[in-house]
Coordinates of C-alpha atoms and ligand atoms in Angstrom, one line a residue:
Chain V
M1 CA 20.8 8.2 25.5
A2 CA 21.2 7.8 21.7
V3 CA 18.3 8.2 19.4
L4 CA 17.4 6.1 16.4
L5 CA 15.7 7.7 13.3
V6 CA 14.2 5.3 10.8
A7 CA 14.7 6.6 7.3
E8 CA 11.9 6.9 4.8
H9 CA 12.9 5.9 1.3
D10 CA 12.0 3.8 -1.8
N11 CA 15.3 1.8 -1.9
V12 CA 16.7 4.2 -4.4
S13 CA 16.7 7.6 -2.7
L14 CA 16.0 9.1 0.6
N15 CA 12.7 10.8 1.0
A16 CA 12.7 14.5 1.9
A17 CA 10.9 13.7 5.1
T18 CA 13.9 12.1 6.7
P19 CA 16.2 15.1 7.0
K20 CA 13.3 17.0 8.5
A21 CA 12.6 14.3 11.1
M22 CA 16.4 14.4 11.7
S23 CA 16.0 17.9 13.2
A24 CA 13.5 16.5 15.7
A25 CA 15.8 13.7 16.6
L26 CA 18.7 16.0 17.1
A27 CA 16.6 18.2 19.4
I28 CA 16.1 15.1 21.6
D29 CA 19.8 14.0 21.7
P30 CA 22.8 14.9 19.7
D31 CA 23.8 11.3 19.3
V32 CA 21.5 10.2 16.4
H33 CA 21.8 6.9 14.5
I34 CA 19.8 6.4 11.3
L35 CA 18.3 3.0 10.3
V36 CA 18.0 2.4 6.6
A37 CA 16.0 -0.8 6.1
G38 CA 15.1 -2.1 2.7
N39 CA 16.4 -4.2 -0.1
G40 CA 19.4 -3.1 -2.3
C41 CA 19.3 0.3 -0.7
A42 CA 23.0 0.9 -0.1
S43 CA 22.7 4.2 -2.0
V44 CA 20.1 5.4 0.5
G45 CA 22.6 4.5 3.3
D46 CA 25.1 6.8 1.6
E47 CA 22.6 9.6 1.5
A48 CA 21.7 9.1 5.1
A49 CA 25.3 9.1 6.1
A50 CA 25.7 12.6 4.6
I51 CA 23.0 14.1 6.8
T52 CA 24.8 16.5 9.2
G53 CA 24.6 15.2 12.7
A54 CA 24.2 11.5 11.9
A55 CA 26.7 9.6 14.2
K56 CA 26.1 6.3 12.5
V57 CA 24.0 4.6 9.8
L58 CA 22.6 1.1 10.4
L59 CA 22.0 -0.6 7.1
A60 CA 19.6 -3.5 7.1
E61 CA 19.1 -5.2 3.7
A62 CA 16.9 -8.2 2.9
P63 CA 14.3 -9.1 0.3
H64 CA 11.5 -9.1 3.0
L65 CA 12.3 -5.5 4.0
E66 CA 11.9 -4.2 0.4
H67 CA 8.3 -2.9 0.9
H68 CA 8.6 -1.8 4.6
L69 CA 5.8 -4.1 5.7
A70 CA 4.8 -3.2 9.3
E71 CA 5.3 -6.8 10.5
E72 CA 8.9 -6.9 9.2
M73 CA 9.9 -3.4 10.1
A74 CA 8.7 -3.8 13.7
A75 CA 10.4 -7.1 14.1
L76 CA 13.6 -5.6 12.8
A77 CA 13.5 -2.7 15.2
V78 CA 12.6 -4.5 18.4
P79 CA 16.0 -6.0 19.2
L80 CA 17.7 -2.7 18.4
A81 CA 15.5 -0.7 20.8
A82 CA 17.3 -1.4 24.1
Q83 CA 20.2 0.8 23.0
Y84 CA 18.1 3.9 22.5
G85 CA 16.2 6.5 24.5
A86 CA 13.9 7.2 21.6
I87 CA 13.0 5.9 18.1
L88 CA 11.6 8.3 15.6
A89 CA 10.2 8.1 12.1
P90 CA 8.5 10.7 9.9
A91 CA 4.7 10.5 10.1
T92 CA 4.3 9.2 6.5
T93 CA 1.9 6.4 5.8
T94 CA 4.9 4.0 6.2
G95 CA 6.0 5.3 9.5
K96 CA 2.4 5.5 10.8
N97 CA 2.0 1.8 9.8
Y98 CA 4.9 0.2 11.6
M99 CA 5.7 2.6 14.5
P100 CA 2.6 1.9 16.7
R101 CA 3.2 -1.8 16.1
L102 CA 6.8 -1.3 17.4
A103 CA 5.6 0.7 20.4
A104 CA 3.1 -2.1 21.4
L105 CA 5.8 -4.8 21.0
L106 CA 8.0 -2.7 23.3
D107 CA 5.1 -2.1 25.7
V108 CA 5.3 1.7 25.4
A109 CA 3.1 4.5 24.2
Q110 CA 3.5 6.2 20.8
I111 CA 3.6 9.9 20.6
S112 CA 2.0 10.7 17.2
E113 CA 2.9 13.5 14.8
I114 CA 5.0 15.7 17.1
T115 CA 5.3 19.3 16.0
A116 CA 7.9 20.4 18.6
V117 CA 10.4 18.9 21.0
K118 CA 10.2 20.7 24.4
S119 CA 12.8 18.4 26.1
A120 CA 14.0 14.8 25.8
D121 CA 10.7 13.6 27.3
T122 CA 8.2 16.4 26.5
F123 CA 6.6 17.0 23.1
E124 CA 3.9 19.1 21.4
R125 CA 1.4 17.5 19.1
P126 CA -1.9 18.5 17.4
I127 CA -5.2 17.0 18.4
Y128 CA -8.7 17.5 17.0
A129 CA -7.5 18.1 13.4
G130 CA -5.0 20.7 14.7
N131 CA -7.7 22.8 16.5
A132 CA -5.8 22.2 19.8
M133 CA -2.1 21.6 20.6
Q134 CA -1.2 19.3 23.4
T135 CA 2.0 19.2 25.4
V136 CA 2.7 15.7 26.6
Q137 CA 5.4 14.2 28.8
S138 CA 6.3 10.6 28.5
S139 CA 7.2 8.3 31.4
D140 CA 8.3 5.4 29.2
A141 CA 11.9 4.3 29.1
I142 CA 11.9 4.5 25.3
K143 CA 9.9 7.1 23.4
I144 CA 8.3 6.0 20.1
I145 CA 7.6 9.1 18.1
T146 CA 6.3 10.0 14.7
V147 CA 7.3 13.4 13.4
R148 CA 5.1 15.8 11.5
T149 CA 7.8 16.9 9.2
T150 CA 6.2 20.2 8.1
A151 CA 7.0 21.5 11.6
F152 CA 10.8 21.0 11.2
Q153 CA 13.5 22.4 9.0
A154 CA 15.5 19.9 7.1
A155 CA 18.9 19.0 8.6
E156 CA 21.9 20.0 6.4
T157 CA 24.0 17.6 4.5
G158 CA 27.7 17.4 4.4
G159 CA 28.4 14.8 7.0
N160 CA 30.1 11.5 6.5
A161 CA 28.8 9.0 9.1
P162 CA 30.1 5.4 9.2
I163 CA 27.8 2.8 7.8
E164 CA 27.3 -0.4 9.7
K165 CA 25.5 -3.4 8.2
I166 CA 23.3 -5.1 10.7
N167 CA 21.7 -8.5 11.0
V168 CA 18.1 -8.9 9.8
P169 CA 15.8 -11.3 11.6
A170 CA 14.1 -14.1 9.5
P171 CA 10.9 -13.0 7.8
A172 CA 7.9 -12.8 10.2
G173 CA 5.9 -14.3 7.2
L174 CA 2.5 -12.9 8.3
S175 CA 2.1 -10.6 5.4
Q176 CA 3.2 -10.3 1.8
F177 CA 3.4 -7.5 -0.7
G178 CA 0.8 -7.8 -3.3
G179 CA 1.6 -4.9 -5.7
D180 CA 1.2 -1.2 -5.9
E181 CA -0.2 1.5 -8.1
L182 CA 1.9 4.6 -7.5
T183 CA 1.1 7.9 -9.1
S184 CA 3.9 9.2 -11.3
S185 CA 4.1 12.9 -12.0
D186 CA 6.8 15.3 -13.1
R187 CA 5.4 17.8 -10.6
P188 CA 7.2 18.4 -7.3
E189 CA 6.3 16.1 -4.5
L190 CA 3.2 17.3 -2.6
A191 CA 4.5 16.9 0.9
S192 CA 7.6 19.0 0.3
A193 CA 6.7 21.4 -2.6
K194 CA 7.2 25.1 -2.2
V195 CA 4.0 25.9 -4.0
V196 CA 0.8 23.8 -3.9
V197 CA -2.3 24.3 -6.1
S198 CA -5.3 22.4 -4.8
G199 CA -8.7 21.9 -6.3
G200 CA -12.0 21.0 -4.7
R201 CA -15.4 19.7 -5.5
A202 CA -16.2 22.8 -7.5
L203 CA -14.0 21.6 -10.4
G204 CA -16.8 19.3 -11.3
S205 CA -15.0 16.6 -13.2
K206 CA -11.7 14.9 -13.8
E207 CA -11.4 16.7 -17.1
N208 CA -11.9 20.1 -15.6
F209 CA -9.5 19.3 -12.8
A210 CA -6.8 18.6 -15.4
K211 CA -7.8 21.5 -17.7
F212 CA -7.9 24.2 -15.0
I213 CA -5.6 23.1 -12.2
E214 CA -2.7 21.5 -14.1
P215 CA -1.7 24.5 -16.2
L216 CA -1.6 26.8 -13.2
A217 CA 0.5 24.2 -11.3
G218 CA 2.8 23.9 -14.3
R219 CA 3.2 27.7 -14.5
L220 CA 4.1 27.9 -10.8
N221 CA 6.1 24.7 -10.7
A222 CA 3.7 23.6 -8.0
A223 CA 2.5 20.3 -6.7
V224 CA -1.1 19.5 -7.1
G225 CA -3.4 18.8 -4.1
A226 CA -7.1 18.2 -3.6
S227 CA -9.8 18.2 -1.1
R228 CA -11.4 14.9 0.0
A229 CA -14.5 15.7 -2.0
A230 CA -12.4 16.0 -5.2
V231 CA -10.7 12.7 -4.5
D232 CA -13.9 10.9 -3.5
A233 CA -15.5 12.1 -6.8
G234 CA -12.5 10.6 -8.7
Y235 CA -11.0 13.8 -10.1
V236 CA -7.6 12.8 -8.8
S237 CA -6.2 9.8 -6.9
N238 CA -6.1 9.4 -3.2
D239 CA -2.5 10.5 -2.8
Y240 CA -3.5 14.1 -3.7
Q241 CA -5.7 14.5 -0.6
V242 CA -4.6 17.3 1.7
G243 CA -6.1 17.3 5.2
Q244 CA -6.6 15.7 8.6
T245 CA -6.5 12.2 7.0
G246 CA -4.5 13.0 3.9
K247 CA -1.2 14.8 3.6
V248 CA -0.2 17.7 5.8
V249 CA 1.6 20.4 3.8
A250 CA 3.1 23.7 4.7
P251 CA 4.4 25.3 1.5
E252 CA 5.4 29.0 0.9
L253 CA 2.2 29.4 -1.2
Y254 CA -1.0 27.3 -1.1
I255 CA -3.7 28.1 -3.5
A256 CA -7.1 26.6 -2.7
I257 CA -9.5 26.6 -5.6
G258 CA -13.1 25.8 -5.2
I259 CA -12.5 24.4 -1.7
S260 CA -14.8 25.5 1.1
G261 CA -12.4 25.2 3.9
A262 CA -13.8 22.4 6.1
I263 CA -11.8 21.9 9.4
Q264 CA -10.6 18.6 8.1
H265 CA -9.1 20.3 5.0
L266 CA -7.6 23.2 7.0
A267 CA -5.9 20.6 9.2
G268 CA -3.6 19.8 6.3
M269 CA -2.7 23.2 5.0
K270 CA -3.2 26.0 7.6
D271 CA 0.5 26.2 8.4
S272 CA 1.3 27.3 4.9
K273 CA 3.1 30.6 4.7
V274 CA 0.8 32.4 2.3
I275 CA -2.7 31.1 1.5
V276 CA -4.8 32.2 -1.5
A277 CA -8.4 31.2 -1.8
I278 CA -10.5 31.4 -4.9
N279 CA -14.2 30.7 -4.3
K280 CA -17.4 32.1 -5.5
D281 CA -19.0 32.1 -2.1
E282 CA -17.6 35.1 -0.1
E283 CA -18.8 33.4 3.1
A284 CA -16.7 30.3 2.5
P285 CA -14.7 29.5 5.7
I286 CA -11.5 29.2 3.6
F287 CA -11.4 33.0 3.4
Q288 CA -11.0 33.3 7.2
I289 CA -7.5 31.9 7.0
A290 CA -6.5 33.1 3.5
N291 CA -4.0 36.0 3.1
Y292 CA -5.5 36.8 -0.2
G293 CA -9.0 36.0 -1.3
L294 CA -10.5 36.2 -4.8
V295 CA -14.3 35.9 -4.9
G296 CA -15.7 34.7 -8.1
D297 CA -16.2 31.8 -10.6
L298 CA -13.0 29.8 -10.8
F299 CA -13.7 28.9 -14.5
K300 CA -13.5 32.6 -15.3
I301 CA -10.7 33.5 -12.9
L302 CA -8.2 30.7 -13.6
P303 CA -7.7 31.6 -17.3
E304 CA -7.3 35.2 -16.3
L305 CA -4.8 34.3 -13.6
Q306 CA -2.9 32.2 -16.2
S307 CA -2.6 35.1 -18.6
E308 CA -1.7 37.6 -15.8
L309 CA 1.1 35.2 -14.8
E310 CA 2.3 35.1 -18.3
K311 CA 2.3 38.9 -18.5
A312 CA 4.2 39.1 -15.2
D313 CA 6.8 36.7 -16.5
G314 CA 7.2 39.1 -19.4
Chain E
M1 CA -16.6 -16.2 10.7
K2 CA -16.9 -13.6 13.4
V3 CA -16.0 -10.0 12.9
L4 CA -15.1 -7.8 15.8
V5 CA -15.5 -4.0 15.3
P6 CA -14.1 -1.7 18.0
I7 CA -15.7 1.7 17.8
K8 CA -15.2 5.0 19.7
R9 CA -17.5 7.8 20.7
V10 CA -16.0 11.1 19.8
V11 CA -16.9 14.8 19.3
D12 CA -18.9 15.0 16.1
F13 CA -16.8 15.8 13.0
N14 CA -18.8 19.0 12.3
V15 CA -18.1 20.5 15.7
K16 CA -15.4 23.2 16.0
I17 CA -14.0 22.4 19.5
R18 CA -13.0 25.1 22.0
V19 CA -9.9 24.9 24.1
R20 CA -10.4 25.9 27.8
A21 CA -8.7 29.2 28.5
D22 CA -6.8 27.7 31.5
G23 CA -5.0 25.2 29.3
S24 CA -6.6 22.3 31.0
G25 CA -8.1 20.7 27.9
V26 CA -10.9 20.8 25.4
D27 CA -14.3 21.9 26.5
L28 CA -16.6 18.9 25.9
A29 CA -19.7 20.1 27.9
N30 CA -22.8 20.0 25.7
V31 CA -20.9 19.1 22.6
K32 CA -22.5 16.8 20.1
M33 CA -21.0 13.3 20.2
S34 CA -21.0 10.7 17.4
M35 CA -19.4 7.5 16.4
N36 CA -15.9 8.2 15.0
P37 CA -16.5 8.4 11.2
F38 CA -13.8 5.9 10.4
D39 CA -15.5 3.4 12.8
E40 CA -18.8 3.8 10.9
I41 CA -16.9 2.7 7.8
A42 CA -15.5 -0.2 9.8
V43 CA -19.0 -1.3 10.9
E44 CA -20.3 -0.9 7.3
E45 CA -17.6 -3.1 6.0
A46 CA -18.4 -5.8 8.5
I47 CA -22.1 -5.6 7.5
R48 CA -21.2 -6.0 3.9
L49 CA -19.2 -9.1 4.6
R50 CA -22.1 -10.6 6.4
E51 CA -24.4 -9.6 3.5
A52 CA -22.0 -11.3 1.1
G53 CA -22.2 -14.4 3.2
T54 CA -18.6 -14.2 4.4
A55 CA -19.2 -13.2 8.0
E56 CA -21.8 -14.7 10.3
E57 CA -21.6 -12.5 13.3
I58 CA -20.6 -8.9 13.9
I59 CA -19.7 -7.8 17.4
A60 CA -19.3 -4.1 18.1
V61 CA -17.2 -3.2 21.2
S62 CA -16.6 0.1 22.8
I63 CA -14.8 1.4 25.9
G64 CA -15.8 4.6 27.7
P65 CA -18.3 6.2 30.1
Q66 CA -22.0 5.1 30.3
K67 CA -23.1 7.2 27.3
T68 CA -20.8 5.1 25.1
Q69 CA -23.6 2.6 25.0
E70 CA -25.5 4.9 22.7
T71 CA -22.7 4.6 20.2
I72 CA -22.8 0.8 20.4
R73 CA -26.6 1.0 19.8
T74 CA -25.9 3.0 16.7
A75 CA -23.6 0.2 15.4
L76 CA -26.4 -2.3 16.3
A77 CA -28.9 -0.2 14.4
M78 CA -26.6 -0.1 11.4
G79 CA -26.6 -3.9 11.6
A80 CA -24.1 -5.3 14.1
D81 CA -25.5 -8.4 15.9
R82 CA -24.4 -7.7 19.5
G83 CA -22.4 -5.3 21.6
I84 CA -19.8 -5.4 24.3
F85 CA -19.6 -2.3 26.5
I86 CA -16.5 -1.9 28.6
S87 CA -17.2 0.8 31.1
C88 CA -14.4 3.1 32.0
D89 CA -14.5 6.7 33.1
D90 CA -10.8 7.4 32.7
E91 CA -9.2 8.7 29.5
L92 CA -7.4 5.7 27.9
E93 CA -4.4 5.8 25.6
P94 CA -4.3 3.6 22.5
L95 CA -2.0 1.0 24.2
G96 CA -4.6 0.6 27.1
V97 CA -7.4 0.3 24.6
A98 CA -5.4 -2.3 22.6
R99 CA -4.8 -4.3 25.8
L100 CA -8.5 -4.4 26.6
L101 CA -9.4 -5.3 23.0
K102 CA -6.9 -8.1 23.1
C103 CA -8.8 -9.6 26.0
V104 CA -12.0 -9.4 24.0
V105 CA -10.4 -11.0 21.0
E106 CA -9.2 -13.9 23.1
A107 CA -12.6 -14.4 24.5
E108 CA -14.5 -14.1 21.2
S109 CA -12.0 -15.5 18.7
P110 CA -12.9 -13.4 15.7
E111 CA -11.2 -14.1 12.4
L112 CA -11.1 -10.4 11.5
V113 CA -11.0 -7.2 13.5
I114 CA -11.9 -4.0 11.6
L115 CA -11.1 -0.7 13.3
G116 CA -11.1 2.9 12.1
K117 CA -7.7 4.1 11.1
Q118 CA -7.7 7.0 13.5
A119 CA -10.0 8.6 16.0
I120 CA -10.8 12.2 15.0
D121 CA -10.4 13.5 18.6
N122 CA -6.8 12.5 19.5
D123 CA -5.7 11.8 15.9
C124 CA -3.4 9.1 17.2
N125 CA -3.7 6.5 14.4
Q126 CA -2.3 3.7 16.6
T127 CA -4.9 1.3 18.1
G128 CA -5.3 -1.2 15.2
Q129 CA -1.5 -1.5 14.8
M130 CA -1.0 -2.0 18.5
L131 CA -3.7 -4.6 18.7
A132 CA -2.1 -6.4 15.8
A133 CA 1.2 -6.3 17.6
L134 CA -0.2 -7.6 20.9
L135 CA -2.0 -10.5 19.1
G136 CA 0.9 -11.3 16.8
W137 CA -1.4 -10.8 13.9
P138 CA -0.7 -9.1 10.5
Q139 CA -2.2 -5.7 9.8
G140 CA -3.7 -4.0 6.8
T141 CA -4.0 -0.3 7.7
F142 CA -5.6 2.6 5.8
A143 CA -7.7 0.2 3.7
S144 CA -9.7 1.3 0.7
R145 CA -10.5 -2.2 -0.3
L146 CA -10.8 -5.6 1.4
E147 CA -11.2 -9.0 -0.2
L148 CA -11.2 -12.2 1.7
D149 CA -10.3 -15.4 0.0
G150 CA -9.1 -18.8 1.1
G151 CA -7.9 -17.8 4.6
K152 CA -6.2 -14.7 3.3
A153 CA -7.1 -11.1 3.3
R154 CA -6.1 -8.9 0.4
V155 CA -6.0 -5.3 1.5
T156 CA -5.6 -2.3 -0.7
R157 CA -4.1 0.5 1.3
E158 CA -4.0 4.2 0.7
V159 CA -0.4 5.3 1.0
D160 CA 1.5 8.5 0.3
G161 CA 2.5 7.4 -3.2
G162 CA -0.9 6.0 -4.2
L163 CA -2.1 2.5 -3.5
Q164 CA -0.4 -0.6 -2.1
T165 CA -1.8 -4.1 -1.8
V166 CA -0.8 -6.5 1.0
I167 CA -1.9 -10.1 1.4
L168 CA -2.4 -11.1 5.0
K169 CA -2.8 -14.4 6.8
M170 CA -6.0 -14.6 8.8
P171 CA -6.8 -13.9 11.5
C172 CA -5.8 -10.3 10.9
I173 CA -6.4 -6.6 11.7
V174 CA -7.8 -4.1 9.1
T175 CA -8.1 -0.4 9.7
S176 CA -10.4 1.6 7.4
D177 CA -9.7 4.7 5.4
L178 CA -12.3 7.0 4.1
R179 CA -12.9 5.4 0.7
L180 CA -13.4 1.8 1.9
N181 CA -17.1 2.3 1.6
E182 CA -19.9 4.8 2.3
P183 CA -21.6 3.8 5.6
R184 CA -25.4 3.5 5.6
Y185 CA -27.7 5.4 7.9
A186 CA -29.6 3.4 10.5
S187 CA -33.3 3.3 9.5
L188 CA -36.0 4.0 12.2
P189 CA -37.2 0.4 12.3
N190 CA -33.6 -0.8 12.7
I191 CA -33.0 1.8 15.5
M192 CA -36.0 0.2 17.3
K193 CA -34.8 -3.3 16.7
A194 CA -31.3 -2.4 17.9
K195 CA -32.8 -1.7 21.4
K196 CA -33.5 -5.4 21.8
K197 CA -30.1 -6.7 20.6
P198 CA -27.8 -8.1 23.3
L199 CA -25.4 -5.6 24.9
E200 CA -23.1 -7.0 27.5
E201 CA -21.5 -4.7 30.0
K202 CA -18.2 -5.2 32.0
P203 CA -16.1 -2.7 33.8
A204 CA -12.6 -2.2 32.4
A205 CA -11.1 -3.1 35.8
D206 CA -12.5 -6.6 35.6
Y207 CA -10.2 -7.4 32.7
G208 CA -7.2 -7.2 35.0
V209 CA -4.8 -5.5 32.5
D210 CA -2.7 -2.4 33.0
I211 CA -4.4 0.5 31.3
A212 CA -2.6 3.3 33.1
P213 CA -1.6 6.2 30.8
R214 CA 2.0 6.6 29.9
L215 CA 1.8 10.2 28.9
K216 CA 1.0 13.1 31.1
V217 CA -0.8 16.0 29.4
L218 CA 0.9 19.1 30.7
K219 CA -1.2 21.6 28.8
T220 CA -3.6 22.0 25.9
Q221 CA -3.5 25.3 23.9
E222 CA -5.1 27.0 21.0
P223 CA -3.0 26.6 17.8
A224 CA -1.4 29.8 16.5
A225 CA -4.2 31.8 15.1
R226 CA -4.4 32.9 11.4
E227 CA -6.1 36.1 10.6
A228 CA -8.2 36.6 7.5
G229 CA -6.2 38.7 5.0
E230 CA -7.6 40.8 2.2
I231 CA -10.0 40.3 -0.7
V232 CA -8.4 41.3 -3.9
A233 CA -10.4 42.6 -6.9
N234 CA -9.1 40.5 -9.7
A235 CA -6.4 38.1 -11.0
A236 CA -4.1 41.0 -11.9
E237 CA -4.1 42.4 -8.4
L238 CA -3.6 38.9 -7.0
V239 CA -0.5 38.3 -9.1
E240 CA 0.8 41.8 -8.2
K241 CA 0.4 41.1 -4.5
L242 CA 2.0 37.6 -4.7
Q243 CA 5.0 39.0 -6.5
N244 CA 5.6 42.3 -4.7
E245 CA 4.0 42.0 -1.3
A246 CA 4.3 38.3 -0.4
G247 CA 7.2 37.6 -2.6
V248 CA 6.2 34.0 -3.1
I249 CA 6.1 33.9 -7.0
Ligands
LIG401 C1 -13.4 11.8 9.2 C2 -13.3 12.8 8.1 C3 -12.0 13.1 7.6 C4 -11.9 14.0 6.5 N1 -10.7 14.3 6.0 C5 -10.5 15.2 5.1 C6 -9.3 15.5 4.5 O1 -8.2 14.9 4.9 N2 -9.2 16.4 3.6 C7 -10.3 17.1 3.1 O2 -10.1 18.0 2.2 N3 -11.5 16.8 3.6 C8 -11.6 15.9 4.5 N4 -12.9 15.6 5.0 C9 -14.1 16.2 4.3 C10 -14.4 17.6 4.7 O3 -15.2 17.6 5.8 C11 -15.2 18.3 3.5 O4 -16.3 17.5 3.2 C12 -14.3 18.4 2.3 O5 -13.0 19.0 2.6 C13 -15.0 19.3 1.3 O6 -14.3 19.4 0.1 P1 -14.5 20.7 -0.9 O7 -14.1 21.9 -0.1 O8 -13.8 20.4 -2.1 O9 -16.1 20.7 -1.2 P2 -17.3 21.6 -0.7 O10 -17.3 21.7 0.7 O11 -18.5 21.1 -1.4 O12 -16.8 23.0 -1.3 C14 -16.8 23.4 -2.6 C15 -16.6 24.9 -2.7 O13 -16.5 25.3 -4.0 C16 -17.1 26.6 -4.2 N5 -17.5 26.7 -5.6 C17 -18.5 26.0 -6.2 N6 -18.5 26.3 -7.5 C18 -17.5 27.2 -7.7 C19 -17.0 28.0 -8.8 N7 -17.5 27.8 -10.1 N8 -16.0 28.8 -8.7 C20 -15.5 29.0 -7.4 N9 -15.9 28.4 -6.3 C21 -16.9 27.5 -6.5 C22 -18.3 26.5 -3.2 O14 -18.6 27.9 -2.8 C23 -17.7 25.7 -2.0 O15 -17.1 26.6 -1.1 C24 -13.1 14.7 6.0 C25 -14.3 14.4 6.6 C26 -14.4 13.5 7.6 C27 -15.8 13.2 8.2

């Protein structure tokens, strides 16, 4: 049976999580439709249509879909569901908000944050902050799934799927968008960056975080991340948090600076290809999973690292 | 206004769990159990609403085996007024939990239900959203701020891009994120007082709803292990290794 993938986007462009979730969708069934719901988001529909493997794009546009409120997204998807064997969305904060609502309206379970598709009804997912992996088989007629996108390669582009405009139900009217405060940065996006430089409590202040972490990230064209302790202390905003309850990242290179390596932090970065830890405590748990460790005071090491990188760049 | 706070007893966040060698699950024998950290935040938020004069009564509800009552007593010691214990020895999925909670909501008619955004054992992040769906109520998930005003809830949510605010009609569902508040510890006198607070018990089966699991766990395994690598002497050596050995810069 066909599969529906709900696209993640900001009405202007498609989020990098969508082509990755596409690979999970294609592993379930080759007949994948993509739902692009939003307001004035036709350009996103075009981008989705270009994802290789998309059989069709459903474009749902209405003012009340602009902010992807859970009440409206779930109400939109319910009447579509009967045609599909599975509905997937990337496990972003948007997908995690509306997908369980949709599942309950359809009276089925949700399978959260899958990391592998074993068959059309069997999936792998992490539990206990990734300290165990569970293989689960669903008996529901329709599978509602969120996808941990770090576990999947992005689908290619080059396709040209037909785009079909679909009817949008009247607003549910239960909730209303009241504004947002989005972080703007010229850095690559944390969730999909090739290199991530993260700072922890040890940075000590917002000023130090900016002074010591930012230049290194700039040099490496890296996204900036942080531990919960650094976010709680106000060094950076909440969207920088990596971990069990923040973002899950799996870059080529993850540099953890002044981060102890609590299991909740490891949950968000331990699938990175190469991990570097800089910490003054040689017993810090982060060293147990780091490919390269450097023991010492970050305030001394980071300027040295910066100048070594400059030398290496020649 | 009544506030209902569903809470869950889970393995303490400091425990590094062990997976059973035969793939049958996680070894929970003699492991320290605590209230799910997000639920402590939910209880705290409800108490603050009562302290501000917005809420009159806080009911803590939990579903699980007999020992779950200890977790409800913890919520009572923090400041909840009374507890509801739904006894059930089977593992429940979020949909089953949401169905039971719906019955409790219908019996108690709270204006607000605050839950933790996820339980740190199964990491599902579903129950609040599912309960909202079953009740036809709006939802404010991953809340870092909650303001109630004139029959509406203004919820600031932690989202991937930063913060988003939604305005919800009440009654509504709110799920707590880490920065909603810092939960208080129960003081010894309050722990003693909590022993006398009402705690009603009812078996899950008495609610007459379908709570059968929809997912079959085929196996539980250790994640791919990562080995500790090497300690390098200085920044120069690190750069050299990253360039020539790992090839990542
Ligand atoms: C429910 C729950 C969810 C959580 N979710 C997350 C999450 O998503 N992400 C997350 O990160 N955490 C999360 N946490 C918190 C987690 O348990 C840790 O408290 C947190 O990760 C610690 O952050 P840290 O490593 O920056 O701070 P600390 O643990 O305090 O570590 C600081 C480190 O810096 C080192 N250091 C100090 N000074 C220097 C110096 N001058 N030079 C070099 N090194 C130095 C110290 O040796 C230490 O290892 C969660 C906790 C709970 C209960």
